[in-house]
Structures are given as C-alpha cells and as structure tokens.
PDB file of C-alpha atoms in Angstrom:
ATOM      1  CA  UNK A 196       6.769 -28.387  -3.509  1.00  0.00           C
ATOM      2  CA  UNK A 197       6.509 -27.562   0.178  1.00  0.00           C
ATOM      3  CA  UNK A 198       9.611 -28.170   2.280  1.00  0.00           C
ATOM      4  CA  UNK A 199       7.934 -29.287   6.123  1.00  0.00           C
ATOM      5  CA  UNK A 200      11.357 -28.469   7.618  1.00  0.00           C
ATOM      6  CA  UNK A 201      11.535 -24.809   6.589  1.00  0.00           C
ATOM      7  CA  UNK A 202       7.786 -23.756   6.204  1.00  0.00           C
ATOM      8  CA  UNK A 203       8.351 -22.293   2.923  1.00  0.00           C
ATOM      9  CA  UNK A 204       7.747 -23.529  -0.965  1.00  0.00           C
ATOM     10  CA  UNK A 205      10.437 -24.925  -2.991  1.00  0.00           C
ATOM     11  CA  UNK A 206       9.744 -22.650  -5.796  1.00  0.00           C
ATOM     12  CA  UNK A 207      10.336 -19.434  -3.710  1.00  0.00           C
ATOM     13  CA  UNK A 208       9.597 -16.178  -4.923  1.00  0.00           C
ATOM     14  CA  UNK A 209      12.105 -14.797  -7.287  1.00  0.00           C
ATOM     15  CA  UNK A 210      13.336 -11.437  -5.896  1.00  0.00           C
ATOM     16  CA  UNK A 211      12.903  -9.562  -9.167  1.00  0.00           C
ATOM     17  CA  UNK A 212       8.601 -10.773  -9.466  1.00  0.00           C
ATOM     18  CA  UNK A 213       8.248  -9.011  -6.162  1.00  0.00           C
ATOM     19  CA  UNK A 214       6.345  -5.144  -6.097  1.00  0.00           C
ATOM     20  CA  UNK A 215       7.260  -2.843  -3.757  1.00  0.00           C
ATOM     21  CA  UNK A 216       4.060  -1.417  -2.475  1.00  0.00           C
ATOM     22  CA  UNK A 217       4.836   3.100  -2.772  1.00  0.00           C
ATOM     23  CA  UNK A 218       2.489   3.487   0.701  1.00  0.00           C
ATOM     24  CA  UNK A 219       3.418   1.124   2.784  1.00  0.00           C
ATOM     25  CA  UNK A 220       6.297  -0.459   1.900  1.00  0.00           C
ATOM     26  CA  UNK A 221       5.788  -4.104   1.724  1.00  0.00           C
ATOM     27  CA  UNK A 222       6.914  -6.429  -0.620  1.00  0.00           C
ATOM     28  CA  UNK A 223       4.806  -8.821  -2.350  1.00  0.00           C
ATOM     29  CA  UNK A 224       4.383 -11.098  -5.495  1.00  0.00           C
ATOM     30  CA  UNK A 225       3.232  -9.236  -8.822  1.00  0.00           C
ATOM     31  CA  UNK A 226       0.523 -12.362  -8.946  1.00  0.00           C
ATOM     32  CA  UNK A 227      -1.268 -11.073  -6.120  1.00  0.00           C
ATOM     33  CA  UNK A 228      -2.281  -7.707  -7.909  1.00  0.00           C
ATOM     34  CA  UNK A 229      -2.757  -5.627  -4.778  1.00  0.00           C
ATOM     35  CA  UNK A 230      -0.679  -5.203  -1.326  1.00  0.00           C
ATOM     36  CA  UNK A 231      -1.830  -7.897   1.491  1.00  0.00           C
ATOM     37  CA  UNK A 232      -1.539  -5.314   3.780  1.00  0.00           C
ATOM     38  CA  UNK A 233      -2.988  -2.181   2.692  1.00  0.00           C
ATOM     39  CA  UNK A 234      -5.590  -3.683  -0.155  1.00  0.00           C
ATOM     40  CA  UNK A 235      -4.962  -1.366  -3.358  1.00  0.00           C
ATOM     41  CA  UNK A 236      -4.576  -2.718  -6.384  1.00  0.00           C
ATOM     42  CA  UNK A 237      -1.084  -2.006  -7.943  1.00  0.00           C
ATOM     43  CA  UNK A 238      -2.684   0.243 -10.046  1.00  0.00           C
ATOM     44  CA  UNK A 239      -3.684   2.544  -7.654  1.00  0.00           C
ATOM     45  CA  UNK A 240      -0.184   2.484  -5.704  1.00  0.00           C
ATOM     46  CA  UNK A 241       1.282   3.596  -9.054  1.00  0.00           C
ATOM     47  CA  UNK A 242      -1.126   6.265  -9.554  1.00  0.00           C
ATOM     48  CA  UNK A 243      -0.727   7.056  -5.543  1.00  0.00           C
ATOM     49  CA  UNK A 244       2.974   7.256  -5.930  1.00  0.00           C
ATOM     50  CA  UNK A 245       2.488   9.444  -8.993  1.00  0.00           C
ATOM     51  CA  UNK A 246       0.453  12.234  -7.325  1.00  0.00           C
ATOM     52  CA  UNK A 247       2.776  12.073  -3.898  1.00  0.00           C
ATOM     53  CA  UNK A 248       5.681  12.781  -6.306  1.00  0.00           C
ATOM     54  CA  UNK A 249       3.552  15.545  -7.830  1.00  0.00           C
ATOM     55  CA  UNK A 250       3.128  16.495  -4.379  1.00  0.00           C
ATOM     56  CA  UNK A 251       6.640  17.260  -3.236  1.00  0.00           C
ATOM     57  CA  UNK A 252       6.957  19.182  -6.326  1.00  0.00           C
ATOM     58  CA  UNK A 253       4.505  22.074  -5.959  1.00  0.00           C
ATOM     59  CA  UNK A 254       5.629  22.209  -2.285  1.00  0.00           C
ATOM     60  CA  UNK A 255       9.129  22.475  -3.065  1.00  0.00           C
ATOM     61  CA  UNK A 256       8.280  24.716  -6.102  1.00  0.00           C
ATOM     62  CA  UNK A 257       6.269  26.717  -3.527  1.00  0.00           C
ATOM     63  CA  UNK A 258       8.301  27.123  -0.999  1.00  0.00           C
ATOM     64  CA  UNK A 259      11.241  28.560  -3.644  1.00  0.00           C
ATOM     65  CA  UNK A 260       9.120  30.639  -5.268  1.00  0.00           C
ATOM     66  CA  UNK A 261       8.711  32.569  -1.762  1.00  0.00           C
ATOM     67  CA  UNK A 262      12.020  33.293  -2.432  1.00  0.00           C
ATOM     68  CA  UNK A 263      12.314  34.105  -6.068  1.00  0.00           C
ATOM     69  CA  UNK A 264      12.020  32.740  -9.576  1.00  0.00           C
ATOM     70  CA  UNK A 265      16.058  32.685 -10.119  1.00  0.00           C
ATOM     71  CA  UNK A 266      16.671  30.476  -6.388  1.00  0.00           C
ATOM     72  CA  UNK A 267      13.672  27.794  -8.088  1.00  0.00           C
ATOM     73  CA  UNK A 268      15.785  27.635 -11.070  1.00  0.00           C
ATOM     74  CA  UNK A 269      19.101  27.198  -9.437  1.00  0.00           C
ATOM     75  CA  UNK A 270      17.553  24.454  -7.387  1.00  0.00           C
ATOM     76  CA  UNK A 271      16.377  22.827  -9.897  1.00  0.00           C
ATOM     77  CA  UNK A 272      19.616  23.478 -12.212  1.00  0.00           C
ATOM     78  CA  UNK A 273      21.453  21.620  -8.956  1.00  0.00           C
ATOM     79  CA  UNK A 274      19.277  18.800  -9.366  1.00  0.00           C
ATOM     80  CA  UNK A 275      19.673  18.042 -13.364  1.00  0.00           C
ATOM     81  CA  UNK A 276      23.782  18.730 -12.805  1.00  0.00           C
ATOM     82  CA  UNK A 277      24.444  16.908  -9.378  1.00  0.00           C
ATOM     83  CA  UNK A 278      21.952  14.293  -9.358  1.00  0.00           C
ATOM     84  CA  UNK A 279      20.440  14.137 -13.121  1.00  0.00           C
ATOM     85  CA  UNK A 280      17.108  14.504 -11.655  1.00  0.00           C
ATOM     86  CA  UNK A 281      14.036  16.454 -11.141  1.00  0.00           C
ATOM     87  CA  UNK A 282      12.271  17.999  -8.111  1.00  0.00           C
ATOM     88  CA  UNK A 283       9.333  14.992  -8.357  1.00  0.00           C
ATOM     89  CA  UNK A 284      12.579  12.530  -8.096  1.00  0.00           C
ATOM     90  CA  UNK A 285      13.381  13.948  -4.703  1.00  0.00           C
ATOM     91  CA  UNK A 286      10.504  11.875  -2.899  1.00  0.00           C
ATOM     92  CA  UNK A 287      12.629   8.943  -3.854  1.00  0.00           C
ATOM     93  CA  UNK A 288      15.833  10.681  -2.704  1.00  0.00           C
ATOM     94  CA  UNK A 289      15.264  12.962  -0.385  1.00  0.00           C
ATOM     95  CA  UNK A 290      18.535  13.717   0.732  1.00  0.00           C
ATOM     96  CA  UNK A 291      19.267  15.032  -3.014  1.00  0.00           C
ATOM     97  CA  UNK A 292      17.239  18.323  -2.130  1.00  0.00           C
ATOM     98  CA  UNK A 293      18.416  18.312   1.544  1.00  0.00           C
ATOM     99  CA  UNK A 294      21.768  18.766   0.287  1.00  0.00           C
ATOM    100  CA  UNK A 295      21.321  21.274  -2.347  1.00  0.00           C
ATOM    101  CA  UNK A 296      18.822  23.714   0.157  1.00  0.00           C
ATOM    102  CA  UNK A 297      21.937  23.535   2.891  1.00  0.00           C
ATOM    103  CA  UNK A 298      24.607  24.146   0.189  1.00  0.00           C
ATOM    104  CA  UNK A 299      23.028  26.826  -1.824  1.00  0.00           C
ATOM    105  CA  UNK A 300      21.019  28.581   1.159  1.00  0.00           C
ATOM    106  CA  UNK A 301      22.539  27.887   4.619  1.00  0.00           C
ATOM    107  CA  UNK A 302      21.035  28.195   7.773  1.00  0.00           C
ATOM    108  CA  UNK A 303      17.904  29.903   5.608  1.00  0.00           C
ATOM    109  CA  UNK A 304      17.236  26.406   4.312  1.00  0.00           C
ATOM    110  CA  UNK A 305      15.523  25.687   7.568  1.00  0.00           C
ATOM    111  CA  UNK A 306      12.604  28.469   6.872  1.00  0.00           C
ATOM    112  CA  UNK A 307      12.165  26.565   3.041  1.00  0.00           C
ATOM    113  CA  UNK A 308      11.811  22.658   5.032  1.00  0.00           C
ATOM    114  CA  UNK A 309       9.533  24.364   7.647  1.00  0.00           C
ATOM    115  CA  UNK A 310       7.455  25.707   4.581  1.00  0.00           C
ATOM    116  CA  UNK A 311       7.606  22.561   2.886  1.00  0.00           C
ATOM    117  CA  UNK A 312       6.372  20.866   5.803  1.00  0.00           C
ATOM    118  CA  UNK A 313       3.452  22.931   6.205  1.00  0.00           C
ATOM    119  CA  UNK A 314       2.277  22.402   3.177  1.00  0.00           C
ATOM    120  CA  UNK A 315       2.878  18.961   2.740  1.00  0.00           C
ATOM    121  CA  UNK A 316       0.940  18.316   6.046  1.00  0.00           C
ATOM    122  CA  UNK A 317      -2.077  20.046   5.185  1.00  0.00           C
ATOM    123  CA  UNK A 318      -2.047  17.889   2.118  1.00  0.00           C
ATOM    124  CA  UNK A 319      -1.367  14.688   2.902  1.00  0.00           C
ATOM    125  CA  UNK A 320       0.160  12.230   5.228  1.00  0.00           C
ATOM    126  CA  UNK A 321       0.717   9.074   3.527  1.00  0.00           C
ATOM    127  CA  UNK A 322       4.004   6.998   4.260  1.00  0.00           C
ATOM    128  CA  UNK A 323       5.826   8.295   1.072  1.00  0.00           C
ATOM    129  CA  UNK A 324       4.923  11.708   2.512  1.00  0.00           C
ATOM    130  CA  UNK A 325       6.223  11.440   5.919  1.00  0.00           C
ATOM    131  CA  UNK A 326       9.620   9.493   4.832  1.00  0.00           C
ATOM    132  CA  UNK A 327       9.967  12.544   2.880  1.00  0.00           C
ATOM    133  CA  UNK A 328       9.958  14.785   5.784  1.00  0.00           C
ATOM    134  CA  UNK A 329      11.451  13.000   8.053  1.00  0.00           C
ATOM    135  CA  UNK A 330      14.888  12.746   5.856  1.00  0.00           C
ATOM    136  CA  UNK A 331      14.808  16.865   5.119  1.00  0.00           C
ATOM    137  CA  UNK A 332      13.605  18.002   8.398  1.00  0.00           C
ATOM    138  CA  UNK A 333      16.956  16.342   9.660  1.00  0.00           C
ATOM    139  CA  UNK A 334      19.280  18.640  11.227  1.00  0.00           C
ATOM    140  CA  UNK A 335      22.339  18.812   9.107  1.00  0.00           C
TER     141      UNK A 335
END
C-alpha cells in the first residue's frame, strides 16, 4: 500500500532482503537482480568482489615476498592469531593489515603500502580497490 504522506510503500523493504553492491556500494533489493546504479547483475559483483579480494592478496603477498619468505609468513601468522583471517579478508578490513605492517615492521611498512599501491594501481581501480588504499596509505 502506498502511504501519500511519506512517499514510500507500506510494505518497506526489510533491511536483511537488501544486497550490498561490492563496487559501488549501494544498497538495493535482492528482487532487482542487479545494482540500479552500476547495472551488473549480482552475479557478477560476487565474482567482481572475488577477484578484487584475490587482488589484494598477490599484492600484499608481493610486496612481502620483496622482503622474504619468513616476514610473508609472520604476516600472515598475525592475521590467523589477531584477527582469524586471511590476507584476501583484508579488502574487507583493511585496517587488520595496516596494523600488523606498522607493528611488525615500523617506519619500513611505508616502502611495503607504497609497493602495494603500485601494484594495485596498475591493476585496477575499482571502488573496493581504492577504499583499500585509502585506509593503508593512512599515516599512522
């Protein structure tokens, strides 16, 4: 039923039918099947969000590895023990790796976010991607 008063339908939207859409953001009703505002299916945000997660990974990963095999490892032993997480889950919580590069390197973890950067821009630029950066290329 339409209420005149307010604009809006009776028989709103329940909060928990809504999909967040992984590039830009928006919310929006499952029913519709793709985001109103950037037009992909929900399919292809999932498999969008998928790869951008794979993403962060091999840049992290390659950006360590610079480093050494043992400093990879002890990131990603940080992860699992603080956070119960993986390097992929740091696109989601960016802050999670910011942390751990500033604890276990210092004032070095600036040359592994610069790295990171690089790579990731040459790559892609997608929203996910730059939300990403943005949060670890914060000065601490």
């Amino acid at each position: 039923m339409y209420n005149v008063f307010s604009g809006q339908n009776k028989q709103s939207v329940n909060e928990t039918e809504l999909h967040v859409c992984k590039l830009c953001t928006k919310k929006f009703p499952y029913k519709y099947g793709q985001c109103p505002q950037c037009n992909l299916p929900i399919s292809e945000h999932v498999r969008s969000y998928d790869m951008n997660k794979t993403l962060i990974e091999l840049a992290v990963e390659k950006a360590l590895l610079k480093m050494g095999h043992p400093e990879l490892e002890l990131v990603k032993s940080r992860l699992r023990d603080d956070y119960d997480c993986e390097i992929s889950d740091c696109l989601e919580y960016p802050e999670y790796i910011k942390t751990i590069l500033c604890d276990l390197f210092g004032n070095c973890h600036y040359d592994i976010v610069e790295s990171i950067h690089i790579t990731l821009q040459k790559i892609s630029m997608e929203k996910p991607i730059t939300n990403f950066l943005s949060v670890i290329n914060v000065h601490a």
